[in-house]
CSV table of C-alpha atoms in Angstrom, one decimal:
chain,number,residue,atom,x,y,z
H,1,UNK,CA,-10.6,26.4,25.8
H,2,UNK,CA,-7.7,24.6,25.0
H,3,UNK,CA,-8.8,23.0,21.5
H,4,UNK,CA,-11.6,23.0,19.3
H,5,UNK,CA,-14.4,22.0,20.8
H,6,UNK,CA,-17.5,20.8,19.1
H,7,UNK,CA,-20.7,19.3,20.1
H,8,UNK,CA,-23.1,18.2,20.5
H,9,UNK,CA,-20.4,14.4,19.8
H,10,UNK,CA,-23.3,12.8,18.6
H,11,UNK,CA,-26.7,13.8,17.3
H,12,UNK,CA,-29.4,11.4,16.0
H,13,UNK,CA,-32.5,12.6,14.2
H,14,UNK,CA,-35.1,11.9,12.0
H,15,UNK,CA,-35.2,12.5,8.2
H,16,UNK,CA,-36.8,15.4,7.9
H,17,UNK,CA,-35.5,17.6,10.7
H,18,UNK,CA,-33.6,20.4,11.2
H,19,UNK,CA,-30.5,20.0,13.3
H,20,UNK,CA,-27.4,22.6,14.4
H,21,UNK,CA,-23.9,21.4,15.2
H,22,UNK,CA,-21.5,23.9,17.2
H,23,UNK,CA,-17.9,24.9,16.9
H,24,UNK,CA,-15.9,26.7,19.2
H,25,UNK,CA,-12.5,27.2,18.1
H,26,UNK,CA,-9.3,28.1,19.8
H,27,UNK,CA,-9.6,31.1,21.1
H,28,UNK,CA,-7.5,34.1,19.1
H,29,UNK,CA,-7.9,31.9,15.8
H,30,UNK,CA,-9.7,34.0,12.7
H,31,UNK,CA,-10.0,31.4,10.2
H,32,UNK,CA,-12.3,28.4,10.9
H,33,UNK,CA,-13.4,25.3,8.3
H,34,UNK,CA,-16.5,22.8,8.5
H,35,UNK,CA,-15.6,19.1,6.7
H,36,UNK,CA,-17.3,16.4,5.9
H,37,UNK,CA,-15.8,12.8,6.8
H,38,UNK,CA,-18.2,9.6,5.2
H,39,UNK,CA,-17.1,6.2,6.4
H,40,UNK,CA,-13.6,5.2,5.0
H,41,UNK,CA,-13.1,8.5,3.4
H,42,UNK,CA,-11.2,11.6,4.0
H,43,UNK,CA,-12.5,15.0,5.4
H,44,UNK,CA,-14.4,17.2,2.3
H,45,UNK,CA,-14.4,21.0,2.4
H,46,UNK,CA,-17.5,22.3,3.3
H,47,UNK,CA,-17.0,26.2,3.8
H,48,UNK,CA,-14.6,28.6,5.4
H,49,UNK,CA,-14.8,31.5,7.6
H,50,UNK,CA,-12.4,34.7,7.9
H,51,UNK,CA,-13.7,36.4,11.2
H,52,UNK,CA,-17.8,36.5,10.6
H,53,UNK,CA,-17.9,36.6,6.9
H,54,UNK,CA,-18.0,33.0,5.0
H,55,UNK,CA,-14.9,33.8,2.2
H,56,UNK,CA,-15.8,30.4,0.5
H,57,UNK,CA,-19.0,28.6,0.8
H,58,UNK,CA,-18.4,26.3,-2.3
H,59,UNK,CA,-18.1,22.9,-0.4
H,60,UNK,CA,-22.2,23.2,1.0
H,61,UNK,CA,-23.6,20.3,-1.2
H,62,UNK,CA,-26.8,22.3,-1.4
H,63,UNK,CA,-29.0,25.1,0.2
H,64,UNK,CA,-29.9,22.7,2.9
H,65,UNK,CA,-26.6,23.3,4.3
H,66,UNK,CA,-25.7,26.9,6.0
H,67,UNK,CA,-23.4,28.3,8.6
H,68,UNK,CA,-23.0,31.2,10.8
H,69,UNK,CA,-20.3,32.8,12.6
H,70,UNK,CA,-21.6,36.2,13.7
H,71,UNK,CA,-19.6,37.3,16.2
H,72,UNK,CA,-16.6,36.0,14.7
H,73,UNK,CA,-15.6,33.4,17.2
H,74,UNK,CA,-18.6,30.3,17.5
H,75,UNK,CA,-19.7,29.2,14.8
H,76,UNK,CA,-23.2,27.0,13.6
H,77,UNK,CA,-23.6,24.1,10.6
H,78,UNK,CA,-27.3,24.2,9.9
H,79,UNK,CA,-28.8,21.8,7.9
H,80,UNK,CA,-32.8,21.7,7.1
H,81,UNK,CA,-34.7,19.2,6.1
H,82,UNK,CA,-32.2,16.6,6.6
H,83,UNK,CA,-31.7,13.5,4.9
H,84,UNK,CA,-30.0,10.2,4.9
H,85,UNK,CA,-27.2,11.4,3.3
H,86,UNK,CA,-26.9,13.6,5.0
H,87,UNK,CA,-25.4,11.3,7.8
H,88,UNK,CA,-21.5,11.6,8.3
H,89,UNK,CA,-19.0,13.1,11.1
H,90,UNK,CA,-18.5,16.6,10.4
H,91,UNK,CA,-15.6,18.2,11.8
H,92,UNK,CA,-14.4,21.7,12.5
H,93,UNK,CA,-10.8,23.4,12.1
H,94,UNK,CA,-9.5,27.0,13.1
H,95,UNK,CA,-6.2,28.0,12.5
H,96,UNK,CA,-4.5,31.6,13.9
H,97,UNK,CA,-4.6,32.6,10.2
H,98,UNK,CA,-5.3,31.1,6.3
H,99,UNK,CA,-2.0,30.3,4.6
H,100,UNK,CA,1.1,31.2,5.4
H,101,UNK,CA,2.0,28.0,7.1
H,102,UNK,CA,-0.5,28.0,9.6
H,103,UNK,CA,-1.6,25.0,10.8
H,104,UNK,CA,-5.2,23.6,11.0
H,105,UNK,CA,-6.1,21.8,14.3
H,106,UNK,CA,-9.6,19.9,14.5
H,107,UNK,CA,-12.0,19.0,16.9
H,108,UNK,CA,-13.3,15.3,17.8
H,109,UNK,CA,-16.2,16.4,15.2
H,110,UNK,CA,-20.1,15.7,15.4
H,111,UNK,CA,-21.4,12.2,14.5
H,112,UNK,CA,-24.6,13.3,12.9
H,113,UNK,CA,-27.2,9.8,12.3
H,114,UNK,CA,-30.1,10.6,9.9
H,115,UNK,CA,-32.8,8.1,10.4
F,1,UNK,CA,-9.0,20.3,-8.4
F,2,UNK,CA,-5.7,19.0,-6.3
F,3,UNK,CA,-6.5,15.0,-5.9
F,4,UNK,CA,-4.5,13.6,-2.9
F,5,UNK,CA,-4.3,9.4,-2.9
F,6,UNK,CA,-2.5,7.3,0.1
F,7,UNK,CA,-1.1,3.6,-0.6
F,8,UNK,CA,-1.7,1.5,1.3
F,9,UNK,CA,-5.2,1.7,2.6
F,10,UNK,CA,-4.2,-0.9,5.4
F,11,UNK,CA,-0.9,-1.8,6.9
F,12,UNK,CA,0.0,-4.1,9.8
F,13,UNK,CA,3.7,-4.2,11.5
F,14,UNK,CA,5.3,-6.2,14.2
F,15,UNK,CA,6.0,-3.7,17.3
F,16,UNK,CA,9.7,-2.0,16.4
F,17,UNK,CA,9.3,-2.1,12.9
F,18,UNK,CA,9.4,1.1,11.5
F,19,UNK,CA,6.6,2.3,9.4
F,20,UNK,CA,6.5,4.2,6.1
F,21,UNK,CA,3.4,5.4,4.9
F,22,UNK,CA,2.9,7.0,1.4
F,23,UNK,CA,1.1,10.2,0.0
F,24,UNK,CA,0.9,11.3,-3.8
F,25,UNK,CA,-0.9,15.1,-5.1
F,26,UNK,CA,-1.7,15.6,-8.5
F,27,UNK,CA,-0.7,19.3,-8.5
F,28,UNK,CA,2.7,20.4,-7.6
F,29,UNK,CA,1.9,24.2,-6.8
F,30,UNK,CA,0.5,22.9,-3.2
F,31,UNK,CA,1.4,25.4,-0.7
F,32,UNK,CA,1.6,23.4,2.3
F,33,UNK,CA,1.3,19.5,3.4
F,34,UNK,CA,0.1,18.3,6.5
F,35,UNK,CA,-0.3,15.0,7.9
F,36,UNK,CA,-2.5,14.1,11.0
F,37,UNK,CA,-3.7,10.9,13.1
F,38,UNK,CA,-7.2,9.9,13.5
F,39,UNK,CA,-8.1,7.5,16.2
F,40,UNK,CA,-11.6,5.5,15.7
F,41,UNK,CA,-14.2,7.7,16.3
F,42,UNK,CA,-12.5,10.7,17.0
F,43,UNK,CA,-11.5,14.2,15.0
F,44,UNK,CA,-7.9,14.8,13.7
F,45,UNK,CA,-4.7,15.6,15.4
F,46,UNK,CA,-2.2,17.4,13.9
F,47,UNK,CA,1.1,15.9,13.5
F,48,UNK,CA,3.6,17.7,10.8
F,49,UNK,CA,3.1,20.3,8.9
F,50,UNK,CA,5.6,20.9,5.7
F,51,UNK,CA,5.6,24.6,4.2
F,52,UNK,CA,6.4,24.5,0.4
F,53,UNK,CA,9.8,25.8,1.3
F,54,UNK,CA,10.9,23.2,3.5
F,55,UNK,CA,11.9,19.2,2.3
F,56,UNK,CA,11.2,17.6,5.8
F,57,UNK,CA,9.8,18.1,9.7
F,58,UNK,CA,10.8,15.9,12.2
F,59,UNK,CA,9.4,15.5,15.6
F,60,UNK,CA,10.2,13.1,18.0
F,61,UNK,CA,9.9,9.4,16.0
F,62,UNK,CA,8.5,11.4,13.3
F,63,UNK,CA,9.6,12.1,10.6
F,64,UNK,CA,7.8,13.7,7.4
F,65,UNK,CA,9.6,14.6,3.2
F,66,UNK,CA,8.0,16.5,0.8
F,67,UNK,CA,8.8,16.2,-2.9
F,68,UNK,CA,6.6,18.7,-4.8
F,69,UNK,CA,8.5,17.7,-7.8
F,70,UNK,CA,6.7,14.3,-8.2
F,71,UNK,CA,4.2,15.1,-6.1
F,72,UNK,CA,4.7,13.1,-3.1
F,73,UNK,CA,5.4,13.4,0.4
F,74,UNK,CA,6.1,10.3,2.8
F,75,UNK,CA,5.6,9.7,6.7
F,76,UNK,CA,8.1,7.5,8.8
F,77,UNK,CA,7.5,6.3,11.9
F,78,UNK,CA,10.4,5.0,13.4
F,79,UNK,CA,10.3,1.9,16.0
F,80,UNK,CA,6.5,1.3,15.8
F,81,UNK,CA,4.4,0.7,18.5
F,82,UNK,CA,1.2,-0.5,19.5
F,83,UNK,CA,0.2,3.1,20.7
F,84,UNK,CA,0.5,4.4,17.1
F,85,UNK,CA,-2.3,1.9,15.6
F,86,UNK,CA,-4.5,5.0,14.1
F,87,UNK,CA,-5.7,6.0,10.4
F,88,UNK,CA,-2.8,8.4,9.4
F,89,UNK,CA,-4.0,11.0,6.8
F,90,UNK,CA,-2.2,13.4,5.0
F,91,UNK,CA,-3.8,16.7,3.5
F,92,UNK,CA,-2.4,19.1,0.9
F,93,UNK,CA,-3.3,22.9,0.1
F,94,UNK,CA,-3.6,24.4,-2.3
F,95,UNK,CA,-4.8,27.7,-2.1
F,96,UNK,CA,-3.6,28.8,1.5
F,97,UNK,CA,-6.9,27.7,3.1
F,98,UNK,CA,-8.6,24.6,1.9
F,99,UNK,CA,-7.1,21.2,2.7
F,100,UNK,CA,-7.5,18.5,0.5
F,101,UNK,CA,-7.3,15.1,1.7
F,102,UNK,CA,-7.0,11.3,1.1
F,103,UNK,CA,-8.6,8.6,2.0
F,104,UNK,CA,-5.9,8.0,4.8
F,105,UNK,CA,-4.1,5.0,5.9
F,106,UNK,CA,-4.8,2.5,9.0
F,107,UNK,CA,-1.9,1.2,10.9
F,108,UNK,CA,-2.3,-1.7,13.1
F,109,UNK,CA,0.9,-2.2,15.0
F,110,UNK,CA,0.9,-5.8,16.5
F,111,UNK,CA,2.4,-6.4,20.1
């Protein structure tokens, strides 16, 4: 496609359940991110990926939280056991490459509801 | 850690006016800066990105500095309009990969 895509948009679920949210990036790019934006507050790191491997993983706020790219290209936020907190917009980025100037485009992100 | 804070948190303009929006970073070895617009409800889009190297990026009514010096970079928006009502955030990086961001600003641009 022609942007990051991401969905499901919107995901409501119950405390306690296990959800996925899906990225796929722009297609050629090897480096893609997962944030975290709360209400009012800027997009937090979560973890990036360099083709299938995670190269930094220290944003997760716990082992709830774990992703997947396996294939190098689509990649899966999983988070078990889910809680309140857990509830925010989380957004995904690829760019062609990390550094160098590259620039990061998002998607419209995942409004994930914990109820 | 780099820290990134945007003043105002709110700003409202008559239509033409232009706009100047403000970012500080606490640590001048960022490697890039990037600012982007975030309609409500909606992910990111990219506006400028400044490599370390460069002072400024223009495009079209935009226009974007970068001081690494003192740790601030500035957006202008020249002849507002109502169209560019959005939160406007700007994110540095650090270490060629992770972008740090503030809380954003949110324009309201009054016909």
């Amino acid at each position: 496609g022609a942007g990051v895509s991401q969905t499901p948009s919107n995901k409501v679920t119950e405390k306690g359940k296990y959800v996925e949210l899906r990225c796929d990036p722009i297609s050629g790019h090897t480096a893609l991110y997962w944030y975290r934006q709360s209400l009012g507050q800027g997009p937090e790191f979560l973890i990036y990926f360099q083709g299938t491997g995670a190269a930094d993983d220290s944003g997760l706020p716990n082992d709830r939280f774990f992703a997947v790219r396996p294939e190098g290209s689509v990649s899966t936020l999983k988070i078990q056991r889910t809680e309140r907190g857990d509830s925010a917009v989380y957004l995904c980025a690829s760019s062609v490459a990390p550094g160098g100037g590259t620039e990061a485009f998002f998607g419209q992100g995942t409004r994930l509801t914990v109820v | 850690k780099q820290e990134v804070t945007q003043i105002p948190a709110a700003l409202s303009v008559p239509e033409g006016e232009n706009l100047v929006l403000n970012c500080s970073f606490t640590d001048s070895a960022i490697y890039n800066l990037q600012w982007f617009r975030q309609d409500p409800g909606k992910g990111l889009t990219s506006l400028l990105l400044i490599q370390s190297s460069q002072r400024e990026q223009t495009s079209g009514r935009l226009n974007a500095s970068l001081d690494k010096s003192s740790g601030r970079s500035t957006l202008y928006i020249a002849a507002s309009q109502p169209g560019d009502s959005a939160t406007y955030l700007c994110a540095g990086i650090l270490n060629d990969y992770k972008l740090s961001f503030g809380a954003g600003t949110t324009v309201t641009v009054r016909a």
